Coordinates of C-alpha atoms in Angstrom, one line a residue:
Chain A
X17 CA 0.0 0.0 0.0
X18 CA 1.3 3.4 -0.6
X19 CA 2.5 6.1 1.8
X20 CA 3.1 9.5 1.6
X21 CA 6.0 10.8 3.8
X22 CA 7.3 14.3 4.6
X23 CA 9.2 16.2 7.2
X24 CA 8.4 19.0 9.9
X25 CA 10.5 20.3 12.8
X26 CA 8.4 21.7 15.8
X27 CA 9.2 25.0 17.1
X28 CA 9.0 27.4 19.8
X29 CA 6.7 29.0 18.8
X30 CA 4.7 25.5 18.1
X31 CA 4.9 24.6 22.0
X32 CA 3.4 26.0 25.0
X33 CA 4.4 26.7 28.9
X34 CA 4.0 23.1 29.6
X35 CA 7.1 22.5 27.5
X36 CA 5.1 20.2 25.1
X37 CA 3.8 20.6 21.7
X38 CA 0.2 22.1 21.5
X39 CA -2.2 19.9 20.0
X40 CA -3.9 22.8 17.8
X41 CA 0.0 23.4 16.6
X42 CA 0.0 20.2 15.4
X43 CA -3.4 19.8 13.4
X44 CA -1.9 22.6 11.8
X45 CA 1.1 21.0 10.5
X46 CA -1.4 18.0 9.6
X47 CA -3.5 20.5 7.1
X48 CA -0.3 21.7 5.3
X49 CA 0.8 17.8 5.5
X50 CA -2.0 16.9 3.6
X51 CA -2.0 19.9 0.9
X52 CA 1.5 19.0 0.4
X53 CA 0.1 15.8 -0.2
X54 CA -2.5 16.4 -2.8
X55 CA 0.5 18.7 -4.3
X56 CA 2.5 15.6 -4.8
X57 CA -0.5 14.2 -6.9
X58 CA -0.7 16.8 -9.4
X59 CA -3.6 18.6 -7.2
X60 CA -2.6 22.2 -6.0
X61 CA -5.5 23.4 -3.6
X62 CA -4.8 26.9 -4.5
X63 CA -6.2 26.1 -8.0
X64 CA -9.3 23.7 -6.5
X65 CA -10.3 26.8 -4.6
X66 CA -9.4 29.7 -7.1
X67 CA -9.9 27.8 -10.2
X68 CA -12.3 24.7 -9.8
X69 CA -13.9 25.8 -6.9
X70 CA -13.8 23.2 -5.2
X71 CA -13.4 22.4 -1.0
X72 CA -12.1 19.8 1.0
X73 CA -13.2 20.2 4.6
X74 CA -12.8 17.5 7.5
X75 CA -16.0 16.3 8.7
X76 CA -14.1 13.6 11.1
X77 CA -10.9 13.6 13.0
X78 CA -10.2 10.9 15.3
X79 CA -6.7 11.2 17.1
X80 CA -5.0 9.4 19.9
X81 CA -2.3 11.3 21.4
X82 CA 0.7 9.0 22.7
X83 CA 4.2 11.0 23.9
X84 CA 4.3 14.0 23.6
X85 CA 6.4 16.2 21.4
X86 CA 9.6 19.2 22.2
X87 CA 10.5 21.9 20.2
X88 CA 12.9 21.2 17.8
X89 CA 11.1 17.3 17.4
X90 CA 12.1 16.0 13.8
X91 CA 8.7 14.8 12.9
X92 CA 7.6 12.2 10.6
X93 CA 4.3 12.6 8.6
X94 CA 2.6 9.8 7.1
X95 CA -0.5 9.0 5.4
X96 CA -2.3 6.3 4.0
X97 CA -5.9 5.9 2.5
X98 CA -8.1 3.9 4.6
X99 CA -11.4 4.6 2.5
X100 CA -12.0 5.9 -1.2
X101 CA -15.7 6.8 -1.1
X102 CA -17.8 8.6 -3.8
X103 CA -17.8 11.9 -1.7
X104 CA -15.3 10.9 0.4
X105 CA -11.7 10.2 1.7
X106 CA -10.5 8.9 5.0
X107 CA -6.7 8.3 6.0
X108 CA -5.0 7.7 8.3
X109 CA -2.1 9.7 9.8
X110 CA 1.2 8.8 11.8
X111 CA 3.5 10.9 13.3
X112 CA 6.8 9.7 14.6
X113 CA 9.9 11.2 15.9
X114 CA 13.0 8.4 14.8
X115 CA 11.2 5.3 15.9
X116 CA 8.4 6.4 18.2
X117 CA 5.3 6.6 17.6
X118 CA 3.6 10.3 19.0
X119 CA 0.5 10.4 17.6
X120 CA -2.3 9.1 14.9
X121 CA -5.2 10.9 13.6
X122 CA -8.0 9.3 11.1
X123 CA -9.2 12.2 8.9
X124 CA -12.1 12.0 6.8
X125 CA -12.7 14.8 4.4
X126 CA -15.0 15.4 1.7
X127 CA -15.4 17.6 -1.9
X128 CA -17.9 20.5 -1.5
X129 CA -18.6 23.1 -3.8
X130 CA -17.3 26.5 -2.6
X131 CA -20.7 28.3 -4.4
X132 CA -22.8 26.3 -2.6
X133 CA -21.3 24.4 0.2
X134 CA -23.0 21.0 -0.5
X135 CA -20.6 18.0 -0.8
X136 CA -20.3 16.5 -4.5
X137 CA -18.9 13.9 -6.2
X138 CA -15.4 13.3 -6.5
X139 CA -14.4 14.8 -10.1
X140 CA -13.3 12.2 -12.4
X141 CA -9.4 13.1 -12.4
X142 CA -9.1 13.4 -8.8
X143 CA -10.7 9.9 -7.9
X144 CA -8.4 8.2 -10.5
X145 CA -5.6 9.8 -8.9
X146 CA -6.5 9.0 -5.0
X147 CA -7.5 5.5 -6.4
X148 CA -4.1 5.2 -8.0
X149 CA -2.2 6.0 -5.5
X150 CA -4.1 3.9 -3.3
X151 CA -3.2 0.8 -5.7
X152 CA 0.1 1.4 -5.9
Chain B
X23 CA -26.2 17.1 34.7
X24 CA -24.3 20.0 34.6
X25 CA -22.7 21.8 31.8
X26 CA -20.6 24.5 31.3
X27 CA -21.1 27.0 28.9
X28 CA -19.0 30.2 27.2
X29 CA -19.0 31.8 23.8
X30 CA -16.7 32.6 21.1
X31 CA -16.4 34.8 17.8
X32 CA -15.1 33.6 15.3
X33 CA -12.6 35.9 13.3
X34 CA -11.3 37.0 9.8
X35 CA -7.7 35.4 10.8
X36 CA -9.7 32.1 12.0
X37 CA -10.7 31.5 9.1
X38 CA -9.2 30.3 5.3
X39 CA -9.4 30.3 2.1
X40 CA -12.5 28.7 1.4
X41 CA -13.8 31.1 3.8
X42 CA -15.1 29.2 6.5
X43 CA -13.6 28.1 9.9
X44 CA -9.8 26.9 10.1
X45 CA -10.6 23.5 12.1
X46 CA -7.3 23.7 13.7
X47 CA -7.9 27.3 15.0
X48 CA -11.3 25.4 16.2
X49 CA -9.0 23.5 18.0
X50 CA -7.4 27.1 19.7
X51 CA -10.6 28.1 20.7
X52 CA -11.6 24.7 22.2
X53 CA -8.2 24.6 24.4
X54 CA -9.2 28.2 25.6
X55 CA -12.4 27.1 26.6
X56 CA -11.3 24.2 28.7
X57 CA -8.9 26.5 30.1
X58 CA -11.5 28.8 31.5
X59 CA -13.9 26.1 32.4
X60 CA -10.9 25.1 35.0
X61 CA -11.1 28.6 36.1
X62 CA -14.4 28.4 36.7
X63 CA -13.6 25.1 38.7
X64 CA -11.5 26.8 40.8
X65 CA -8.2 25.6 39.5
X66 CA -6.2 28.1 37.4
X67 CA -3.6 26.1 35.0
X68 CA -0.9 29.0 35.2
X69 CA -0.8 28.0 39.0
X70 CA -1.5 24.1 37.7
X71 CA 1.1 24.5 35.7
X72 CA 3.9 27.1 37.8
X73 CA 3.6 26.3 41.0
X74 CA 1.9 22.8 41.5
X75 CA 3.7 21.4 38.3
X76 CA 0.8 19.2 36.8
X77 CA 0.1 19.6 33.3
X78 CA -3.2 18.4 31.3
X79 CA -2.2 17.0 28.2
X80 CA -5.0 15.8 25.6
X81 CA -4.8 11.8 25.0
X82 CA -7.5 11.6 22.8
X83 CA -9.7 14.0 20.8
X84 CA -12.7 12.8 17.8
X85 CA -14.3 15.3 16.1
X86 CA -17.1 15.6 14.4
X87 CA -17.6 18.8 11.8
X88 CA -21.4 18.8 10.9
X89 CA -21.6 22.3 9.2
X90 CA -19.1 24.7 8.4
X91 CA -18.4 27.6 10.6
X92 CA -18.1 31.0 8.5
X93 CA -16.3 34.7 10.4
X94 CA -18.3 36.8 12.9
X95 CA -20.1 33.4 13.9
X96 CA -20.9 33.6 17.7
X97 CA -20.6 30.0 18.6
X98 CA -21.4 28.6 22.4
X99 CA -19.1 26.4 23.7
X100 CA -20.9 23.4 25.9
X101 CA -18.7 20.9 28.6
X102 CA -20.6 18.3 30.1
X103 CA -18.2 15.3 31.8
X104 CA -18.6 12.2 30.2
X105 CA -16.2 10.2 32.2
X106 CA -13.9 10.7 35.6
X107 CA -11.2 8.2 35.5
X108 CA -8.4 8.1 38.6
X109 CA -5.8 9.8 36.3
X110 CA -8.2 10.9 33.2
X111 CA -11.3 13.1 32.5
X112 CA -13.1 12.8 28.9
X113 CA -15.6 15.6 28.4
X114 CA -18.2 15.9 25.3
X115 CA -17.9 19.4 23.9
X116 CA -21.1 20.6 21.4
X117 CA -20.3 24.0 19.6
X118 CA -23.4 25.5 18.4
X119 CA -24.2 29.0 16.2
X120 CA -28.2 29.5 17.7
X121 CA -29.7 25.9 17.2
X122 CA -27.4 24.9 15.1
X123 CA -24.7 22.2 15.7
X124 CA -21.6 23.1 13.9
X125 CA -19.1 20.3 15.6
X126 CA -18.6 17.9 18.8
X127 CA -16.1 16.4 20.2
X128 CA -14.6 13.8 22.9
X129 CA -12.0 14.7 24.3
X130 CA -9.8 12.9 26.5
X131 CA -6.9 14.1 29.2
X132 CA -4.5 12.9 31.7
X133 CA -2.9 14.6 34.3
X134 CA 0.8 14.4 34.2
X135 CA 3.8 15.4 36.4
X136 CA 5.4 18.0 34.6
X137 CA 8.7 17.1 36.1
X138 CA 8.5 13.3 35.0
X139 CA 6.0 13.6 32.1
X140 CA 4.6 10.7 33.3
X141 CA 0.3 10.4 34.3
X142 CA -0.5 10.8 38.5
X143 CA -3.4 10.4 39.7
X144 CA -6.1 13.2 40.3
X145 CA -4.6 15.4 43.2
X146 CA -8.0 15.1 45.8
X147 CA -9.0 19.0 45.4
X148 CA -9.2 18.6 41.6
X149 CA -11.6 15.2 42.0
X150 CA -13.4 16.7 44.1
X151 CA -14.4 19.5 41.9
X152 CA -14.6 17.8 39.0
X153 CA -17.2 15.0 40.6
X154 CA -19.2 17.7 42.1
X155 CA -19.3 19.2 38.6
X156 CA -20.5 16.1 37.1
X157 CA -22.8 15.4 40.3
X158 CA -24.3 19.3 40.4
Chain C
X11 CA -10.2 62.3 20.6
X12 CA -12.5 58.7 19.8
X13 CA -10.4 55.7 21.2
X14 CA -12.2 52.5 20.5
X15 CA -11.6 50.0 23.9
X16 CA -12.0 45.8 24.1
X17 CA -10.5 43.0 26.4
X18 CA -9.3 39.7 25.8
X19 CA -7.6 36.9 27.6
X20 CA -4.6 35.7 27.2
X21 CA -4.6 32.0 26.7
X22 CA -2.9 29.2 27.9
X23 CA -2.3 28.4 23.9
X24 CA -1.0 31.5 23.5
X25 CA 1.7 31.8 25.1
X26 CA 4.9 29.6 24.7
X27 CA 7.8 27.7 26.4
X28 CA 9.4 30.8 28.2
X29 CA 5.7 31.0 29.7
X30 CA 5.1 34.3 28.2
X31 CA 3.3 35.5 25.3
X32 CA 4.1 34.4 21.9
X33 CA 3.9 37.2 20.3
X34 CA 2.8 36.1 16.7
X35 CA -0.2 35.1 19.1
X36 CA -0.4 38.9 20.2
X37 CA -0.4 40.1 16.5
X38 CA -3.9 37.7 16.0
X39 CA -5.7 39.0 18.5
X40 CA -4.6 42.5 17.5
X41 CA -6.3 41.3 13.9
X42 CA -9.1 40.6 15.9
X43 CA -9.4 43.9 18.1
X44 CA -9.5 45.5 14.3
X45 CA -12.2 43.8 13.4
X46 CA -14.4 44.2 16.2
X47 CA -13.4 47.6 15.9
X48 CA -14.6 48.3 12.6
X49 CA -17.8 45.9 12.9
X50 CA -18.4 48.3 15.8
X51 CA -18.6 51.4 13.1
X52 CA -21.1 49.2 11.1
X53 CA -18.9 47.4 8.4
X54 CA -18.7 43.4 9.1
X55 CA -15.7 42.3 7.4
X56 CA -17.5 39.5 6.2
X57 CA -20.1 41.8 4.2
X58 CA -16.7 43.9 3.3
X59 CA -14.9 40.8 1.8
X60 CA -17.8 38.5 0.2
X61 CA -19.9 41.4 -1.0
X62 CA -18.0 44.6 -1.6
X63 CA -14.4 42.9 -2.6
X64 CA -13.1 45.3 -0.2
X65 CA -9.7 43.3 1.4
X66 CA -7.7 45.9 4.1
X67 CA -4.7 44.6 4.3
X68 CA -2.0 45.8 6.4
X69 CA 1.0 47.6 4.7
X70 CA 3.1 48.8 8.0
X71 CA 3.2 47.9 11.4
X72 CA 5.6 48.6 14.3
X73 CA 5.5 47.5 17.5
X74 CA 7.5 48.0 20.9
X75 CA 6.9 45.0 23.3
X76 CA 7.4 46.8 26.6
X77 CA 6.7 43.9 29.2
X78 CA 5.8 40.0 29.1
X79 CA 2.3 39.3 28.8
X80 CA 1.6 35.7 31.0
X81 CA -1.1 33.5 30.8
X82 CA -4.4 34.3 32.1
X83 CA -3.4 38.3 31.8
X84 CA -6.6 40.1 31.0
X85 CA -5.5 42.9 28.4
X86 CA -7.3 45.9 27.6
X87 CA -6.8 46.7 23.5
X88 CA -7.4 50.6 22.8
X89 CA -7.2 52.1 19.2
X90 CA -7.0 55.6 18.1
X91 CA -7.2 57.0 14.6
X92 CA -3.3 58.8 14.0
X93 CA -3.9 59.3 10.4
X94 CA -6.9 58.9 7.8
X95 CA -5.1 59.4 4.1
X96 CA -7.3 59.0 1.1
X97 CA -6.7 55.7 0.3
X98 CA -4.8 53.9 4.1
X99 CA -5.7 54.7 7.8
X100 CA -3.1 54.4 10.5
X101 CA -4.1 53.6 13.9
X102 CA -2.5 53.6 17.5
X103 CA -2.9 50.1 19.3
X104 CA -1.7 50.2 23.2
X105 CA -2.5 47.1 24.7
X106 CA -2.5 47.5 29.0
X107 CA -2.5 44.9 31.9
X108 CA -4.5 47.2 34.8
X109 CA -2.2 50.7 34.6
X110 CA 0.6 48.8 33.0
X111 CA 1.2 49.4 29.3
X112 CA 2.9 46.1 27.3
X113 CA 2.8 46.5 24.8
X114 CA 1.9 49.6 21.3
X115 CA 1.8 49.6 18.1
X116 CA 1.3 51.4 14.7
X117 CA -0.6 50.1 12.2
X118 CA -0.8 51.1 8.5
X119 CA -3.3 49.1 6.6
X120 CA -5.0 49.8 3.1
X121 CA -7.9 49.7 1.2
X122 CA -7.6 47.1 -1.8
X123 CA -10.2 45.9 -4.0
X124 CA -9.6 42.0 -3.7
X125 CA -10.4 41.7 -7.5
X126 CA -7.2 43.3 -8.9
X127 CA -5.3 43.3 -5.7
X128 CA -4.6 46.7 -6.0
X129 CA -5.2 50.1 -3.7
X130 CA -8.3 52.0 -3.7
X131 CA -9.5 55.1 -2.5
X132 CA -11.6 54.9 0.5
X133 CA -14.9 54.3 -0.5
X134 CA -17.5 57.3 0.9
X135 CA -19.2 55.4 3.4
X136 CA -16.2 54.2 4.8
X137 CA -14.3 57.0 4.9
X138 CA -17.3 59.2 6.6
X139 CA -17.6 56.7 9.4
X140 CA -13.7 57.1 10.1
X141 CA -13.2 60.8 9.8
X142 CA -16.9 60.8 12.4
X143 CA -14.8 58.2 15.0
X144 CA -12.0 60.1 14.6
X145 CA -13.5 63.2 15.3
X146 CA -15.8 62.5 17.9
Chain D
X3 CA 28.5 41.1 5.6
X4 CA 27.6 37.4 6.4
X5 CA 23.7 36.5 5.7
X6 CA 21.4 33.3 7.1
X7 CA 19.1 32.3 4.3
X8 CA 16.6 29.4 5.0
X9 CA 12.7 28.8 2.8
X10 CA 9.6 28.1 4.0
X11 CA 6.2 27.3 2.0
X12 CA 3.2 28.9 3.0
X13 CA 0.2 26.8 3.3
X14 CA -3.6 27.0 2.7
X15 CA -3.7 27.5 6.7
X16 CA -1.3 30.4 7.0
X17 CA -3.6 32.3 4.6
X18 CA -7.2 34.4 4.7
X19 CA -10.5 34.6 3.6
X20 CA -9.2 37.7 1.5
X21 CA -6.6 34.6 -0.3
X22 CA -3.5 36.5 0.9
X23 CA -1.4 35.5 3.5
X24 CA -2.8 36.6 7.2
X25 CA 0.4 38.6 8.5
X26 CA 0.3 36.8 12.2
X27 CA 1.1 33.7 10.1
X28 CA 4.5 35.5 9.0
X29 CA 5.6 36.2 12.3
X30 CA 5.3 32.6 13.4
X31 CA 7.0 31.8 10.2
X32 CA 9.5 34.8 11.5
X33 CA 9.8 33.2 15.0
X34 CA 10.5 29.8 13.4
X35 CA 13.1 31.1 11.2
X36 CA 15.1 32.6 13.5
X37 CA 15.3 29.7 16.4
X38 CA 16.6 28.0 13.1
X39 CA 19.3 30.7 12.8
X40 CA 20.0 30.2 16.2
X41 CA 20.2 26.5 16.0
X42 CA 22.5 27.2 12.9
X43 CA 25.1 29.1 15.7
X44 CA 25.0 26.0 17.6
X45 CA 22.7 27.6 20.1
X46 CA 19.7 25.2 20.3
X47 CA 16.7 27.3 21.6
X48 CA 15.5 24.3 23.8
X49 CA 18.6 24.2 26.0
X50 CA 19.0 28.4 26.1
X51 CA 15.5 27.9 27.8
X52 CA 15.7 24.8 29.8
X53 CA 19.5 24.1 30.9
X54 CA 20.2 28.4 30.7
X55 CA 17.2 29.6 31.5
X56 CA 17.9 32.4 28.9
X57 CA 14.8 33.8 27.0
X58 CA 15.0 36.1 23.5
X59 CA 12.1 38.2 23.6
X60 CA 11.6 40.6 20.8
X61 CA 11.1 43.8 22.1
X62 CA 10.7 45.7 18.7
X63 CA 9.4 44.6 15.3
X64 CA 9.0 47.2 12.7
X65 CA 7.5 45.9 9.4
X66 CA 6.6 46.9 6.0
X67 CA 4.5 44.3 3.9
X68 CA 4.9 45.4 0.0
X69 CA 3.4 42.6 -1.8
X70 CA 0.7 39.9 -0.8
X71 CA 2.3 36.3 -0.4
X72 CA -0.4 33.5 -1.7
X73 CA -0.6 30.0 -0.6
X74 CA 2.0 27.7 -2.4
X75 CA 4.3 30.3 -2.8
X76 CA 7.5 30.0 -1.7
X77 CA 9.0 32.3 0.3
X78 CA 12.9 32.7 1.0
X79 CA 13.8 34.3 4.2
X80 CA 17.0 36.3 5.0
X81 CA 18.5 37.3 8.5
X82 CA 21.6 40.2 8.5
X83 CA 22.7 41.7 11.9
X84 CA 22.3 45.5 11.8
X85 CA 23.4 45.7 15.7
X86 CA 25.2 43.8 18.6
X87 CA 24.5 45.3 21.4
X88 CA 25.2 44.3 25.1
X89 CA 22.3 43.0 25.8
X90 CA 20.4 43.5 22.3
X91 CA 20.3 42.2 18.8
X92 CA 18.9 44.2 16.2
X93 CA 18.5 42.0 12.6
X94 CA 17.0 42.6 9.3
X95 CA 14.7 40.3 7.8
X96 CA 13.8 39.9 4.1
X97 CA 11.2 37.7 3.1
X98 CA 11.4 37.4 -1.2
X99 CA 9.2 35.4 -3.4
X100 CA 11.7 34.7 -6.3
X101 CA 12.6 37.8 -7.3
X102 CA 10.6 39.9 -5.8
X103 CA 10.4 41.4 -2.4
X104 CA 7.2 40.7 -0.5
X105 CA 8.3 42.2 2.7
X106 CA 10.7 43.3 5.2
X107 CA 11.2 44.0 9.1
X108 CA 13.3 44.8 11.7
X109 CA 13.6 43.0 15.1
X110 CA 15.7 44.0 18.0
X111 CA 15.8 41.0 20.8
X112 CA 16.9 41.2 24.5
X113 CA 18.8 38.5 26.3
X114 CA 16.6 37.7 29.7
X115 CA 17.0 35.7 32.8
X116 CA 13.8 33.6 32.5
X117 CA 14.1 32.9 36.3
X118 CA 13.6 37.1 36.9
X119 CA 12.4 38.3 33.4
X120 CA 15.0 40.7 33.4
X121 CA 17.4 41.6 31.2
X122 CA 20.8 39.9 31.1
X123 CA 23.9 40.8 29.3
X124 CA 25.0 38.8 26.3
X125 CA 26.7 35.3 27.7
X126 CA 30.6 35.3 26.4
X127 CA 30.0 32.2 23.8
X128 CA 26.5 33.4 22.5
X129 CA 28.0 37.2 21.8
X130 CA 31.5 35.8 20.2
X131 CA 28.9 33.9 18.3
X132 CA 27.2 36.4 16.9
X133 CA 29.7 39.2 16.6
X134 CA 31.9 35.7 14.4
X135 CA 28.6 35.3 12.0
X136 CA 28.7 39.5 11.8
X137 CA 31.9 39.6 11.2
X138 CA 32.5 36.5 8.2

């Protein structure tokens, strides 16, 4: 099954007076993860917005929280697709620092049109792409 | 049961592209709204934190977006306790603009030594607020 | 001379590992303050944005951070009108804990039509409603 | 005169409703960029804080945005020291999109005793550090 990988260091400016990473920080770094993603499959969200006008909100985020993170935490991103629906996309997310295992998160997004808000169909080229990477 | 209740505004800079709400900044607002539910409790977390050296980090957080949240949205912010472990609380947090539910979520935390990092168990003040909370 | 006065807490989450606040955290609810402020003179910048293609971004700002901000600090924003030009409007932001003063700064921002990206002139409404605050 | 150049991609999040980047965004990107600076002396920020007990708060930050940054663009950032003081450090940022300048600011830090919040002078390594990278 494929995987998408990429980098992130936490900062200072990422944790808070307990020392530790703040959670919002790092759902942060998980949108940018993912729109890097898509990126990486030909899908710049700057031109699904601007141009196609099209939206890709979470409706479902499911994360465990396992050790937390420092500033300066080299941190592993990882996704996978769980579920390709017809409206729909779920993965799942891992973040490690070397070998251990911080958090996970299960995302579920889904298209919507930016004029209207509704959910619709995934548009032809973007569900052969998720599906092809998913087969890979 | 009892609930605690505070609002929000949503901003401009809480918000993206597609125009509506930023889920992680969501996340920001939720983390402030615990925080002054603790107030409320009785327990500040700068003390928490500076002079009795607990911290309160999130284990576990599922989210549920229902309907998009859009700038200069007034949205209440509900706590209710769900569950009072020994060394964990989990609370159910509704965020509503007038009837409307915009998002939920479970949310899970431990308290923690901030000199180990490692979970202890409730200090007696702090279950003792929280289960007349619950119990109110 | 109109000043234009607000409060907001200082989070938990918005401060950082040095326990103080971060101030990239200070600069969003600044963004904020701005926004209430000019909802308060009757233009939502959601009506501003969406309908009228009006975008006011900010071309200068200068700050002097005076004294450390901690968690739970309740901090009083005030804005003043320094200069209303034809097509900007600078402002004075002081930002006080009780007497104390942390922190002030100068903001330039600019009317842009969000169409071309470009400057405008201040559109008559608008710039009635400032030149009234500012002379009140 | 010896520079610190590092990149950094803005994301979907860092930007607005207006499609242009939300400027508290940049100042966390600013933040980030210079604890990497800082790292790049051989001055982790982590340890200045916890083993030194040294903070860097900014205590002036005077800047000029020229151009709007948009989401995917990539945005290279450039430090130069304009001052050493004894207990200050004034440096120039530059933030360009290829070519072109999007905008520029001016920060002067102070070195602090995070155990009084007072001001400290520069420590012997961390000045001959910094007067070395002025200096090459």
């Amino acid at each position: 099954m494929s995987r998408f990988q990429t980098v992130r260091t936490l900062t200072f400016g990422d944790c808070d007076p307990a020392g530790i990473a703040y959670f919002p920080s790092y759902f942060h770094f998980l949108n940018g993860v993912m729109e890097e993603w898509w990126g990486s499959l030909g899908f710049s969200w700057r031109e699904l917005i601007q141009k196609r006008r099209i939206g890709l909100p979470t409706v479902q985020l499911d994360t465990q929280f396992l050790a937390p993170g420092f500033m300066e935490d080299e941190l592993t991103f990882t996704i996978e697709i769980t579920t390709l629906g017809s409206r729909s996309l779920t993965v799942r997310h891992t973040v490690t620092r070397g070998e251990m295992l911080l958090w996970r998160a299960t995302q579920t997004i889904v298209a919507t049109s930016l004029d209207t808000n509704g959910s619709i169909a995934w548009p032809d080229d973007i569900r052969a792409a998720l599906r092809s990477f998913q087969e890979a």
